[in-house]
XYZ file of C-alpha atoms in Angstrom:
683
model
C -49.675 142.170 -189.615
C -51.316 138.860 -189.121
C -54.211 139.179 -186.439
C -54.535 136.264 -183.791
C -56.915 133.259 -184.862
C -59.669 134.397 -182.406
C -59.894 138.088 -183.420
C -59.563 136.892 -186.973
C -62.927 135.280 -186.639
C -64.645 137.926 -184.563
C -63.567 140.592 -187.422
C -64.952 138.413 -190.172
C -68.022 137.315 -188.541
C -66.586 133.665 -187.611
C -68.685 131.153 -185.481
C -67.901 133.343 -181.993
C -70.819 136.161 -182.972
C -72.813 134.549 -185.674
C -73.417 130.778 -184.533
C -75.603 129.658 -182.007
C -74.004 127.679 -178.929
C -75.255 123.837 -180.364
C -74.137 124.660 -183.576
C -70.778 125.708 -182.509
C -70.862 122.782 -180.325
C -71.364 120.495 -183.438
C -67.567 119.769 -184.400
C -67.047 118.599 -180.946
C -69.903 116.122 -180.522
C -68.720 114.795 -183.883
C -65.428 114.055 -182.797
C -66.828 112.316 -179.536
C -68.981 110.223 -181.189
C -65.762 109.355 -183.188
C -63.753 108.607 -180.321
C -66.566 105.913 -179.155
C -66.994 104.016 -182.464
C -63.140 103.894 -182.660
C -62.844 102.428 -178.742
C -65.716 99.777 -179.617
C -63.637 98.777 -182.933
C -60.828 98.292 -180.134
C -62.865 96.207 -177.831
C -64.447 94.225 -180.150
C -60.533 93.601 -181.892
C -59.727 92.893 -178.253
C -62.776 90.633 -177.579
C -62.161 88.596 -180.722
C -58.458 87.617 -179.210
C -60.018 86.426 -176.070
C -61.219 83.076 -175.383
C -64.291 84.337 -173.618
C -65.292 88.194 -173.771
C -66.507 88.380 -169.784
C -66.934 90.586 -168.403
C -67.613 92.350 -171.714
C -65.461 94.891 -172.981
C -66.971 98.371 -174.454
C -69.985 98.161 -171.701
C -70.192 99.963 -168.959
C -72.412 99.243 -165.387
C -74.674 96.074 -165.494
C -74.247 95.266 -168.686
C -70.484 94.924 -168.395
C -71.690 91.797 -166.323
C -74.537 90.250 -168.675
C -73.317 87.941 -170.843
C -74.025 87.672 -174.222
C -76.610 85.103 -175.603
C -73.616 83.164 -177.546
C -71.999 83.011 -174.230
C -74.852 81.874 -172.411
C -76.257 79.616 -174.678
C -72.606 77.804 -175.231
C -72.576 77.519 -171.491
C -75.742 75.322 -171.396
C -74.685 73.260 -174.116
C -71.478 72.676 -172.683
C -72.954 71.743 -169.268
C -75.954 69.543 -170.680
C -72.927 67.826 -172.764
C -70.830 67.626 -169.866
C -73.777 66.203 -167.469
C -74.638 63.669 -170.262
C -71.289 62.020 -170.217
C -71.178 62.178 -166.574
C -74.514 60.484 -166.424
C -73.371 57.903 -169.008
C -70.266 57.381 -167.337
C -71.861 56.241 -164.525
C -74.515 54.472 -165.744
C -71.634 51.634 -167.676
C -69.389 51.797 -163.954
C -72.902 50.772 -162.192
C -72.841 46.927 -161.935
C -76.098 44.815 -160.960
C -75.298 43.510 -157.312
C -75.973 39.976 -156.454
C -79.511 39.753 -154.819
C -79.948 40.227 -151.021
C -78.875 36.860 -149.206
C -82.214 36.548 -146.930
C -80.276 33.938 -144.642
C -78.200 36.481 -144.101
C -80.524 38.754 -142.130
C -80.786 39.351 -138.588
C -82.933 39.068 -135.846
C -84.543 41.658 -133.665
C -84.127 40.719 -130.464
C -86.274 41.866 -127.576
C -84.374 42.186 -123.669
C -86.010 42.222 -120.291
C -85.304 45.334 -117.870
C -82.288 43.041 -116.326
C -80.604 42.708 -119.728
C -81.414 39.312 -120.592
C -82.967 38.247 -123.918
C -86.618 37.749 -123.962
C -87.271 36.500 -127.655
C -85.547 36.573 -131.050
C -87.750 37.750 -133.860
C -86.691 37.976 -137.371
C -86.770 34.330 -139.256
C -87.466 35.491 -143.031
C -91.088 34.624 -143.791
C -90.581 34.056 -147.405
C -91.517 31.839 -150.614
C -90.502 32.443 -153.920
C -92.916 31.372 -156.663
C -92.721 31.785 -160.417
C -95.046 34.541 -161.958
C -97.112 31.943 -163.782
C -98.187 30.944 -160.190
C -99.531 33.900 -159.425
C -103.300 34.571 -160.857
C -103.246 37.806 -163.783
C -105.913 39.042 -161.637
C -103.748 39.923 -158.598
C -100.762 41.065 -161.288
C -103.341 43.475 -162.435
C -104.230 44.482 -159.180
C -100.946 45.381 -157.747
C -99.846 47.295 -161.364
C -102.963 49.118 -161.080
C -102.563 50.089 -157.473
C -98.582 51.146 -157.491
C -97.453 51.627 -161.150
C -100.380 51.601 -164.087
C -97.781 52.001 -166.664
C -94.940 49.600 -165.753
C -95.034 48.017 -169.103
C -94.288 51.046 -170.392
C -92.032 53.179 -168.284
C -88.387 53.287 -168.382
C -88.015 51.896 -165.017
C -87.805 55.249 -162.867
C -89.855 57.980 -161.826
C -87.148 60.722 -162.060
C -89.568 63.235 -160.363
C -90.347 60.739 -157.879
C -86.683 60.455 -156.877
C -86.294 64.208 -156.590
C -89.069 64.810 -154.625
C -87.781 62.170 -152.278
C -84.195 63.511 -152.383
C -85.554 67.325 -151.671
C -87.461 65.940 -148.732
C -84.080 63.795 -147.274
C -82.420 67.004 -147.496
C -84.973 68.956 -145.887
C -85.856 66.495 -142.860
C -89.251 65.537 -144.103
C -90.736 62.257 -144.574
C -89.784 60.504 -148.022
C -93.098 60.197 -150.216
C -94.101 57.640 -152.541
C -93.815 57.621 -156.369
C -91.540 55.004 -157.016
C -92.198 52.433 -160.365
C -92.650 49.013 -159.731
C -88.613 48.420 -160.802
C -87.114 50.917 -158.453
C -89.185 49.145 -155.230
C -87.587 45.992 -157.026
C -84.453 47.418 -157.063
C -84.765 48.517 -153.642
C -85.907 45.344 -152.106
C -83.604 43.151 -153.553
C -80.780 44.980 -154.021
C -80.042 48.167 -151.597
C -80.931 48.706 -147.993
C -83.552 50.574 -146.558
C -81.831 53.905 -146.159
C -83.319 57.277 -146.971
C -80.408 58.668 -147.832
C -79.632 60.699 -151.340
C -76.807 58.631 -152.019
C -79.146 55.627 -151.814
C -81.479 57.127 -154.019
C -79.350 58.239 -156.717
C -77.967 54.700 -156.303
C -81.718 53.326 -157.136
C -82.121 55.469 -160.472
C -79.262 54.170 -162.131
C -79.765 50.597 -161.283
C -83.192 50.768 -162.260
C -82.830 52.028 -165.263
C -79.919 49.562 -165.915
C -82.170 46.644 -164.589
C -85.314 47.935 -166.789
C -82.887 48.073 -169.778
C -81.596 44.414 -169.145
C -84.312 42.363 -167.723
C -87.957 41.531 -169.210
C -90.788 42.993 -167.352
C -92.034 39.672 -166.587
C -88.882 38.943 -164.326
C -88.979 42.424 -162.646
C -92.429 42.061 -161.945
C -91.823 38.413 -160.110
C -88.988 39.465 -158.691
C -91.269 42.534 -156.782
C -93.770 40.103 -155.929
C -91.876 37.835 -154.210
C -89.413 40.608 -152.539
C -92.034 43.109 -150.825
C -93.136 43.733 -147.778
C -97.328 42.746 -146.837
C -97.327 43.124 -143.413
C -98.012 40.148 -140.915
C -93.983 39.111 -141.032
C -94.796 38.229 -144.686
C -92.040 38.805 -147.458
C -93.648 38.233 -151.127
C -97.325 37.592 -152.369
C -96.831 33.520 -151.429
C -96.053 34.475 -147.631
C -98.967 36.934 -148.100
C -101.470 35.230 -148.882
C -101.082 32.517 -146.612
C -100.931 34.990 -143.688
C -103.689 36.843 -144.635
C -106.223 33.839 -146.510
C -104.433 30.397 -145.580
C -104.661 29.815 -149.011
C -101.516 29.792 -151.877
C -101.293 32.483 -154.284
C -102.832 30.680 -157.324
C -105.736 30.318 -155.122
C -106.432 33.970 -154.591
C -109.589 35.645 -156.445
C -109.343 38.707 -157.854
C -111.254 40.739 -154.841
C -108.496 38.945 -152.747
C -105.929 39.997 -154.753
C -107.036 43.443 -154.381
C -106.593 43.804 -150.626
C -103.340 42.340 -150.787
C -102.645 45.471 -153.145
C -104.107 47.957 -150.858
C -101.687 46.465 -148.124
C -98.547 47.227 -150.234
C -99.104 50.719 -149.419
C -98.519 50.055 -145.991
C -99.856 46.973 -143.658
C -99.287 49.107 -140.334
C -102.436 51.791 -142.078
C -104.218 49.310 -144.237
C -103.918 45.767 -142.089
C -107.717 45.701 -141.718
C -107.384 43.326 -138.739
C -105.624 45.848 -136.660
C -108.043 48.582 -135.948
C -111.576 50.040 -137.202
C -109.818 52.729 -138.410
C -107.323 50.829 -140.615
C -110.612 48.489 -141.878
C -111.951 51.674 -143.202
C -109.276 52.319 -145.150
C -108.095 49.089 -146.039
C -112.029 48.943 -147.925
C -111.709 52.163 -149.311
C -108.665 51.503 -150.932
C -109.724 47.685 -151.981
C -112.735 49.535 -153.884
C -110.373 52.146 -154.944
C -108.175 49.379 -157.182
C -110.928 47.700 -158.615
C -112.251 50.567 -159.587
C -108.738 51.677 -161.376
C -108.404 48.184 -163.040
C -111.856 49.269 -164.731
C -110.176 52.447 -165.781
C -106.981 50.927 -166.964
C -108.777 48.789 -168.799
C -107.328 45.513 -167.080
C -111.088 44.746 -165.685
C -114.654 44.863 -167.363
C -117.168 46.672 -165.459
C -119.139 43.592 -165.424
C -116.455 42.051 -164.102
C -116.144 44.703 -161.204
C -119.709 44.528 -160.157
C -119.379 41.226 -159.069
C -116.894 42.242 -156.365
C -119.102 44.201 -153.795
C -118.508 42.295 -150.503
C -114.972 43.287 -148.731
C -113.006 39.913 -148.684
C -112.044 39.787 -144.864
C -108.549 38.307 -143.898
C -108.259 36.010 -141.308
C -107.337 37.059 -137.990
C -102.999 37.738 -137.860
C -101.185 34.487 -136.391
C -98.249 35.278 -134.028
C -95.618 32.522 -134.483
C -94.955 30.257 -131.694
C -92.049 31.994 -130.333
C -94.267 34.729 -129.042
C -96.380 32.360 -127.289
C -97.779 33.023 -123.635
C -97.544 37.062 -123.017
C -94.188 37.308 -125.175
C -96.225 38.034 -128.212
C -97.901 41.056 -126.330
C -95.006 42.531 -124.894
C -93.522 42.410 -128.252
C -96.523 44.104 -129.991
C -96.402 46.842 -127.015
C -93.012 47.779 -127.321
C -93.576 47.631 -130.990
C -96.199 50.352 -130.738
C -94.061 52.764 -128.568
C -91.317 52.718 -131.057
C -93.187 53.384 -133.756
C -95.225 55.797 -131.797
C -91.755 57.999 -130.890
C -89.237 56.830 -133.761
C -89.161 56.746 -137.443
C -88.824 52.786 -137.054
C -91.658 50.810 -139.346
C -92.389 47.200 -138.833
C -91.028 46.460 -141.914
C -87.492 47.756 -140.364
C -88.605 45.645 -137.333
C -89.132 42.498 -139.460
C -85.860 43.008 -141.645
C -84.067 42.373 -138.472
C -80.833 43.834 -136.811
C -82.168 45.939 -133.982
C -81.734 45.056 -130.190
C -84.707 46.456 -128.330
C -84.672 46.915 -124.428
C -87.994 47.145 -122.735
C -88.883 48.031 -119.153
C -90.908 44.469 -118.855
C -89.534 42.644 -115.564
C -89.826 38.830 -116.155
C -90.864 38.080 -112.568
C -93.516 40.390 -112.948
C -95.049 39.502 -116.107
C -94.893 35.549 -114.685
C -96.445 36.504 -111.332
C -99.226 38.700 -112.753
C -100.204 35.553 -115.297
C -100.192 33.291 -112.307
C -102.428 35.371 -110.678
C -104.853 35.713 -113.188
C -104.802 32.175 -114.075
C -105.087 30.991 -109.983
C -108.426 33.244 -109.835
C -109.746 32.051 -113.105
C -109.192 28.255 -111.936
C -110.840 29.488 -108.429
C -113.787 31.314 -109.454
C -114.411 30.656 -113.178
C -116.094 27.206 -114.117
C -118.382 27.528 -117.706
C -119.143 24.097 -117.083
C -121.259 25.233 -114.026
C -122.684 28.614 -115.329
C -122.595 29.569 -118.854
C -121.966 33.264 -118.162
C -118.196 32.339 -117.060
C -117.638 31.489 -120.551
C -115.993 33.950 -123.050
C -114.254 36.057 -119.989
C -111.333 38.061 -120.654
C -108.741 39.730 -119.025
C -106.382 42.749 -119.125
C -103.922 43.663 -116.989
C -101.265 46.007 -116.677
C -98.671 47.024 -114.014
C -96.813 50.618 -114.139
C -93.716 51.708 -112.064
C -95.255 55.320 -110.506
C -91.732 56.433 -110.218
C -91.215 57.169 -114.240
C -94.043 55.668 -115.824
C -92.245 52.252 -117.105
C -94.719 49.549 -117.906
C -93.352 46.577 -115.818
C -95.790 43.753 -116.597
C -98.888 42.961 -118.972
C -101.150 40.575 -118.875
C -102.705 40.810 -122.692
C -104.800 37.551 -122.604
C -104.453 33.540 -122.385
C -101.936 33.007 -125.255
C -100.604 35.576 -127.823
C -100.797 32.803 -130.151
C -104.104 31.685 -130.074
C -105.684 35.249 -128.647
C -104.625 37.695 -130.662
C -105.951 40.880 -129.673
C -103.405 42.715 -126.346
C -106.599 43.046 -123.847
C -103.792 44.840 -121.969
C -103.357 47.749 -124.550
C -107.038 47.611 -126.477
C -109.493 50.447 -125.270
C -113.489 49.171 -125.681
C -113.892 48.193 -122.376
C -115.795 51.121 -120.162
C -114.043 52.059 -117.344
C -117.074 52.866 -115.504
C -116.957 53.341 -111.513
C -112.913 53.517 -111.957
C -113.244 56.622 -113.839
C -114.712 58.767 -110.803
C -111.647 59.776 -109.322
C -111.048 61.870 -112.513
C -114.508 63.620 -111.497
C -113.921 64.072 -108.069
C -109.978 66.029 -108.886
C -111.921 68.166 -111.442
C -113.824 69.469 -108.616
C -111.389 69.955 -106.341
C -109.467 71.840 -108.900
C -112.772 73.801 -109.706
C -112.894 74.799 -106.017
C -109.562 75.022 -104.896
C -108.777 77.142 -107.796
C -105.058 76.081 -107.237
C -104.332 73.485 -109.675
C -102.142 73.593 -113.089
C -102.148 71.147 -115.954
C -101.505 70.932 -119.308
C -103.376 68.474 -121.966
C -101.999 65.452 -123.281
C -98.794 66.336 -125.516
C -98.659 70.056 -124.317
C -95.045 71.360 -122.599
C -94.575 70.370 -119.401
C -95.949 72.977 -116.803
C -93.039 73.453 -114.239
C -93.244 71.372 -111.402
C -93.731 73.097 -108.003
C -95.896 72.535 -104.680
C -99.142 73.942 -104.424
C -99.758 76.012 -101.243
C -101.823 74.024 -98.935
C -105.298 75.349 -98.548
C -108.910 74.360 -96.867
C -110.402 71.713 -98.815
C -114.057 72.994 -100.279
C -115.176 70.093 -101.827
C -118.499 68.684 -101.305
C -117.436 65.336 -98.600
C -120.331 63.621 -100.678
C -118.127 62.757 -103.411
C -115.966 60.906 -101.152
C -118.486 58.973 -99.727
C -119.798 58.284 -103.211
C -116.792 57.339 -104.327
C -116.094 54.867 -101.592
C -119.503 53.646 -101.904
C -119.870 53.337 -105.639
C -122.706 55.695 -105.829
C -123.377 57.108 -108.896
C -125.606 60.290 -108.452
C -123.484 62.848 -106.697
C -120.778 62.308 -109.779
C -123.778 62.909 -112.277
C -124.372 66.151 -110.758
C -121.088 67.471 -110.015
C -120.385 66.779 -113.964
C -123.052 68.868 -114.769
C -122.224 71.335 -112.299
C -118.516 72.044 -113.221
C -118.737 71.104 -116.799
C -118.281 67.562 -118.178
C -114.868 69.640 -120.915
C -113.292 70.258 -117.187
C -113.373 66.383 -116.345
C -112.170 65.484 -119.404
C -109.414 67.653 -119.494
C -108.115 66.095 -116.160
C -108.443 62.668 -117.328
C -106.459 63.032 -120.788
C -103.773 65.524 -118.633
C -103.515 62.525 -116.279
C -102.555 59.923 -119.113
C -105.719 58.818 -120.717
C -106.246 59.290 -124.418
C -108.643 61.419 -125.852
C -109.554 59.193 -128.447
C -110.666 56.599 -125.804
C -112.912 60.035 -124.116
C -116.664 58.842 -124.379
C -119.423 61.701 -125.569
C -120.032 64.516 -123.166
C -123.050 63.172 -122.093
C -124.334 63.070 -118.293
C -123.329 59.229 -118.071
C -119.844 60.652 -118.919
C -119.105 61.350 -115.530
C -120.156 57.615 -114.457
C -117.315 55.928 -116.595
C -118.528 55.472 -120.219
C -115.139 56.123 -121.750
C -113.548 52.837 -122.585
C -109.511 53.522 -121.580
C -107.299 50.394 -121.846
C -105.443 48.846 -118.525
C -102.254 50.426 -119.676
C -103.184 53.759 -119.670
C -105.654 53.659 -116.627
C -102.778 51.969 -114.257
C -100.455 55.100 -115.881
C -102.911 57.754 -115.110
C -103.512 56.429 -111.303
C -100.261 56.972 -110.771
C -100.880 60.834 -110.359
C -102.596 60.364 -107.125
C -99.304 58.871 -105.832
C -96.966 61.289 -107.379
C -99.145 64.397 -105.747
C -100.716 65.413 -109.219
C -97.686 64.624 -111.463
C -98.548 62.530 -114.497
C -95.998 60.658 -116.580
C -96.300 59.378 -119.820
C -95.669 55.510 -120.051
C -93.377 53.528 -121.700
C -92.058 50.290 -122.696
C -88.462 50.863 -124.303
C -85.654 52.311 -122.835
C -82.975 52.287 -126.027
C -82.771 50.538 -129.090
C -79.706 49.984 -131.022
C -78.555 48.318 -134.098
C -75.278 46.905 -134.986
C -74.371 47.773 -131.385
C -74.985 51.759 -132.065
C -78.292 53.842 -130.706
C -80.456 54.160 -133.038
C -82.396 56.842 -130.795
C -81.909 57.584 -127.177
C -85.404 57.649 -126.592
C -84.831 59.014 -122.811
C -87.424 58.706 -119.800
C -90.949 60.975 -120.331
C -90.551 63.969 -118.391
C -93.549 64.414 -115.395
C -95.897 66.928 -116.046
C -99.009 68.268 -113.644
C -102.345 67.202 -114.380
C -103.520 68.652 -110.905
C -102.588 70.128 -107.821
C -101.019 68.212 -105.298
C -103.762 69.157 -102.681
C -106.714 67.227 -105.253
C -104.285 64.378 -105.704
C -104.248 64.182 -101.626
C -107.565 64.602 -100.927
C -108.715 62.056 -103.654
C -105.403 59.800 -102.666
C -107.410 59.999 -99.083
C -110.387 58.276 -100.346
C -109.108 55.658 -102.611
C -107.096 54.267 -99.490
C -110.281 54.019 -97.867
C -111.524 52.234 -101.035
C -108.501 49.632 -100.878
C -108.237 49.361 -97.253
C -112.280 47.958 -97.131
C -111.370 45.732 -100.190
C -108.228 43.895 -100.029
C -106.359 45.608 -96.978
C -102.458 45.552 -96.889
C -100.739 42.348 -99.386
C -100.027 39.633 -97.524
C -96.485 39.039 -97.013
C -95.692 42.239 -97.985
C -94.430 45.415 -95.850
C -97.349 47.655 -95.077
C -97.156 50.598 -97.248
C -99.847 53.366 -98.669
C -102.066 52.072 -101.291
C -104.639 53.882 -103.732
C -107.671 51.689 -105.012
C -110.762 52.154 -107.279
C -113.183 49.456 -108.602
C -116.421 48.938 -110.240
C -119.539 47.688 -107.831
C -122.716 45.842 -108.059
C -124.310 49.500 -108.841
C -122.137 49.167 -111.914
C -124.321 48.221 -115.096
C -121.893 48.176 -117.685
C -120.457 45.154 -119.146
C -117.457 45.294 -117.429
C -115.291 44.872 -113.806
C -112.015 46.924 -112.815
C -109.670 47.476 -110.251
C -106.731 49.588 -109.942
C -104.646 49.351 -107.104
C -101.691 51.806 -106.636
C -98.833 51.774 -103.955
C -95.789 53.953 -104.218
C -93.824 50.724 -106.206
C -96.561 49.618 -108.594
C -99.774 50.873 -109.930
C -101.803 48.334 -111.211
C -105.108 47.802 -113.345
C -107.014 44.578 -114.124
C -110.068 44.762 -116.081
C -112.606 41.593 -116.883
C -114.934 41.688 -119.574
C -116.588 38.896 -121.954
C -116.683 39.130 -125.469
C -117.127 36.622 -128.425
C -115.130 36.655 -131.907
C -118.830 37.125 -134.272
C -120.759 39.495 -131.542
C -119.197 43.047 -131.934
C -120.238 44.168 -128.552
C -119.290 43.214 -125.277
C -121.355 40.411 -123.483
C -123.233 40.859 -119.960
C -121.601 40.454 -116.946
C -124.383 39.125 -114.727
C -123.607 36.201 -113.342
C -120.096 35.880 -114.020
C -118.275 34.254 -110.724
C -121.573 33.189 -109.298
C -123.995 35.188 -107.446
C -121.978 36.540 -104.646
C -119.227 38.402 -107.580
C -121.402 41.081 -107.336
C -121.262 40.823 -111.756
C -117.469 39.810 -111.691
C -116.334 43.335 -109.549
C -115.074 40.998 -106.809
C -112.540 39.090 -109.149
C -110.400 41.807 -110.482
C -109.315 42.895 -106.551
C -108.471 39.169 -106.010
C -106.031 39.094 -109.031
C -104.644 42.185 -108.075
C -103.693 41.029 -103.910
C -102.996 37.704 -105.565
C -99.974 39.656 -107.939
C -98.975 41.855 -105.307
C -98.479 38.866 -103.106
C -96.281 37.169 -105.620
C -94.489 39.878 -106.927
C -91.158 40.463 -106.148
C -90.253 42.913 -103.597
C -89.040 46.902 -104.974
C -85.546 47.094 -104.787
C -85.736 49.780 -102.705
C -87.773 51.017 -99.213
C -91.680 51.558 -100.217
C -92.783 54.861 -99.405
C -94.126 57.962 -101.469
C -91.665 59.744 -103.560
C -90.919 63.390 -102.278
C -92.006 66.293 -104.012
C -89.497 67.183 -106.561
C -89.198 70.817 -107.563
């Protein structure tokens, strides 16, 4: 009889009773291993039959989704080849277009507040010259400053374009880094738009231009199309604008300065501001040193140029004569501060700038200044009447619109805008802010915000009994200094500064916090002081002065500027108390304007006790806040000249003259379109 296999194994000493469990499992493990090998072989045969082994056969988990090195390298080579082919195809297709036709450039047009045309600015100031007419030293200065490898590079800076493209996508400001060839291409063939598409087109055009045009032609084109500021395109126009000579007569030092302003005339034109002058001088010196480093100038020659080559003052075109140039200047400054529009953009043309300036009021203010000057100043009789300057600004308290300015005798002859330039001490005209700060300290109820901070919700301040010392009221009327100096020390000069800045004066125009700070050593502009006084008219609310309501290009609004929002600078109670003192000052000086409805008016002035070299009068009504500054300045003398004797012995160091200008202006200025009255509190 045949026993079952299991029993037979037991009886004969089989694995069930003589082998360990591990030994007994050996054949099974061997069978499983053999199965896996067969599976991999089948997967390999299947993979060989597939064009791409992905997901990978024979792999489990995350390994199934990891491409092999053969697949990864193949994909890389395929992508690189496709990209190279695409770039080559685009390069072949790109054609160098015709250069811009300068004659087709549109002007930038400025409009009065009523919509009528003020002035058209935009005739292209450009004269092309051959490269041979530009001194080698000027060429080398530009190359050292802008693109030291110009004669060696391929015409593009890929890293520069990449950085600019990333910034455009992120919405950030673009950075420099373009080669001279790229800048020439942008100036000559492309728009100034900062877009990724334009940057890509610039890349291919620059490569093609660099391959097909000699470097000398590219450099010549760049020098003839670049923007140097002062309405000058090209090195020839720039040479005349800055030094009054043709480009061929520029010396290496002057050439280095022109190379410096290529980086941005608004920042490096030394005539525009003290900060600009320092930046220009630093960059001028760096460019000369850079030429030594790059081997284009010897150290011995560099040592000759130690004195900064001062350019001549900017000259306005005749179309901007009279007050027009000053108005355009103020509008341009406002646009640059509130939008991304640059001076170069405006010069390239095509913009419509709608301003807040009212033609009738500008004419009335100009007439008032000229009338008082003619009647009260006579340099032939009194030498002290020579070199007298006047700056004035008129602002609408309701919304901060600048409706008129007087910037000087003629923008073509006197470039500095007296209405919008700091440097003239405010003297006693600053005292109302000290008074307001003292009231805020005692009343402890004012809500205010620093310049630029988010507006504080506007709400009326509950009535409180005034506790401020009455001697400040009488001292303000009598132009007495001592109480204000003592008050400033007591409450802290920082608090006075905070109130002044919150009311609209610029922080950078504030003087050092010394005892004399309270009696007006700060130097605000006429525009800013007129704007700050609207705070007393508007129950403690301050509004940022503005000069442009909107700007368009090709009929499309470029930037909807809107009106600045009011912010609380001081409590309505403090403004009311200071306003009462200012109304008393106004009544004692000028009385109600001739021929005009009687309306509340606020005024402050400098007096005979002020020993500063300036005379101010600020008069405000619910319709207009107007500041008038008078001072003496000589072109070759950096500091202000004394005002003692100006206008004769009865002029109180000239302080009697600004109120006369204000009164004549208010008598001649057109009546407001709405009844005079104090604006109501707004929630």
